[in-house]
């Protein structure tokens, strides 16, 4: 029995081999995503710009978190996805001789490490407790605030991802 069980209970424990398979699949998804996003940056304007915003990544990490079997698995899954994505994004940038900033690379790496505790917390947003609703509202607010702080405005895509995230979090 966990202290957080009243908020949301973990699903049935999965075997170690299944946990490894999930880890590998999520990591591979992140690796593939990193390459695709870098190619979108190089060869498209709008899609590349959308994937440069934090709202899309908060949406994806929220989806991964709430779909996980437990809060700990959510933390591991989100981290493995984000690190896989970042590794191949910057490897692809090097291979294509793309211009990128080391400070932005460090910033996204910090984001990936920050995603571990956030993935843990976000997993509880899908519970039936009043705290789950507060976490869900906080996620949406963070999406909109980071868009304003980092990019000086809320874009249409930010609103779209906030709505999609709300649908995931508040759907019974």
mmCIF file of N, CA, C and O in Angstrom, residues 1 8 13 24 34 49 74 102 114 121 123 135-136 138 141 156 163 166:
data_model
loop_
_atom_site.group_PDB
_atom_site.id
_atom_site.type_symbol
_atom_site.label_atom_id
_atom_site.label_comp_id
_atom_site.label_asym_id
_atom_site.label_seq_id
_atom_site.Cartn_x
_atom_site.Cartn_y
_atom_site.Cartn_z
ATOM 1 N N UNK A 1 0.846 -1.176 0.000
ATOM 2 C CA UNK A 1 0.000 0.000 0.000
ATOM 3 C C UNK A 1 0.893 1.242 0.000
ATOM 4 O O UNK A 1 1.778 1.395 0.804
ATOM 5 N N UNK A 8 -4.316 7.461 -7.043
ATOM 6 C CA UNK A 8 -4.402 6.515 -8.154
ATOM 7 C C UNK A 8 -3.585 5.283 -7.799
ATOM 8 O O UNK A 8 -2.434 5.401 -7.392
ATOM 9 N N UNK A 13 1.549 -5.375 -11.374
ATOM 10 C CA UNK A 13 2.981 -5.311 -11.690
ATOM 11 C C UNK A 13 3.292 -6.123 -12.944
ATOM 12 O O UNK A 13 2.676 -7.157 -13.197
ATOM 13 N N UNK A 24 12.655 -0.628 -23.997
ATOM 14 C CA UNK A 24 13.284 -0.638 -25.326
ATOM 15 C C UNK A 24 12.346 -0.025 -26.368
ATOM 16 O O UNK A 24 12.775 0.784 -27.199
ATOM 17 N N UNK A 34 13.318 11.559 -32.654
ATOM 18 C CA UNK A 34 14.421 12.522 -32.743
ATOM 19 C C UNK A 34 14.878 12.751 -34.171
ATOM 20 O O UNK A 34 15.085 13.892 -34.603
ATOM 21 N N UNK A 49 8.600 24.132 -36.653
ATOM 22 C CA UNK A 49 8.323 25.136 -35.621
ATOM 23 C C UNK A 49 7.425 24.590 -34.518
ATOM 24 O O UNK A 49 7.625 24.885 -33.339
ATOM 25 N N UNK A 74 6.041 5.440 -15.352
ATOM 26 C CA UNK A 74 5.818 6.693 -16.087
ATOM 27 C C UNK A 74 7.100 7.511 -16.111
ATOM 28 O O UNK A 74 7.490 8.051 -17.149
ATOM 29 N N UNK A 102 24.586 24.924 -28.482
ATOM 30 C CA UNK A 102 24.883 24.006 -27.375
ATOM 31 C C UNK A 102 24.053 24.352 -26.146
ATOM 32 O O UNK A 102 23.660 23.456 -25.401
ATOM 33 N N UNK A 114 14.264 16.733 -15.996
ATOM 34 C CA UNK A 114 13.139 17.287 -15.246
ATOM 35 C C UNK A 114 11.872 16.468 -15.509
ATOM 36 O O UNK A 114 10.976 16.414 -14.672
ATOM 37 N N UNK A 121 4.713 12.548 -11.279
ATOM 38 C CA UNK A 121 3.562 13.342 -10.799
ATOM 39 C C UNK A 121 2.395 13.307 -11.778
ATOM 40 O O UNK A 121 1.238 13.178 -11.368
ATOM 41 N N UNK A 123 1.491 11.044 -13.784
ATOM 42 C CA UNK A 123 0.783 9.762 -13.768
ATOM 43 C C UNK A 123 -0.437 9.845 -12.856
ATOM 44 O O UNK A 123 -1.488 9.278 -13.164
ATOM 45 N N UNK A 135 -3.583 18.547 -10.340
ATOM 46 C CA UNK A 135 -2.418 18.220 -11.167
ATOM 47 C C UNK A 135 -2.751 18.448 -12.639
ATOM 48 O O UNK A 135 -1.960 19.038 -13.389
ATOM 49 N N UNK A 136 -3.919 18.002 -13.069
ATOM 50 C CA UNK A 136 -4.334 18.164 -14.473
ATOM 51 C C UNK A 136 -4.411 19.637 -14.862
ATOM 52 O O UNK A 136 -3.914 20.039 -15.924
ATOM 53 N N UNK A 138 -2.870 22.055 -13.406
ATOM 54 C CA UNK A 138 -1.488 22.549 -13.379
ATOM 55 C C UNK A 138 -0.734 22.249 -14.657
ATOM 56 O O UNK A 138 0.029 23.086 -15.155
ATOM 57 N N UNK A 141 -1.932 24.669 -17.311
ATOM 58 C CA UNK A 141 -1.392 26.002 -17.036
ATOM 59 C C UNK A 141 0.096 26.090 -17.357
ATOM 60 O O UNK A 141 0.557 27.083 -17.935
ATOM 61 N N UNK A 156 -1.589 29.096 -31.761
ATOM 62 C CA UNK A 156 -2.742 28.227 -32.030
ATOM 63 C C UNK A 156 -2.392 26.779 -31.696
ATOM 64 O O UNK A 156 -3.198 26.055 -31.098
ATOM 65 N N UNK A 163 -5.808 21.643 -25.435
ATOM 66 C CA UNK A 163 -7.129 21.006 -25.546
ATOM 67 C C UNK A 163 -6.977 19.484 -25.616
ATOM 68 O O UNK A 163 -7.690 18.740 -24.928
ATOM 69 N N UNK A 166 -6.060 18.208 -22.268
ATOM 70 C CA UNK A 166 -7.247 18.241 -21.402
ATOM 71 C C UNK A 166 -8.148 17.043 -21.678
ATOM 72 O O UNK A 166 -8.688 16.433 -20.748
#
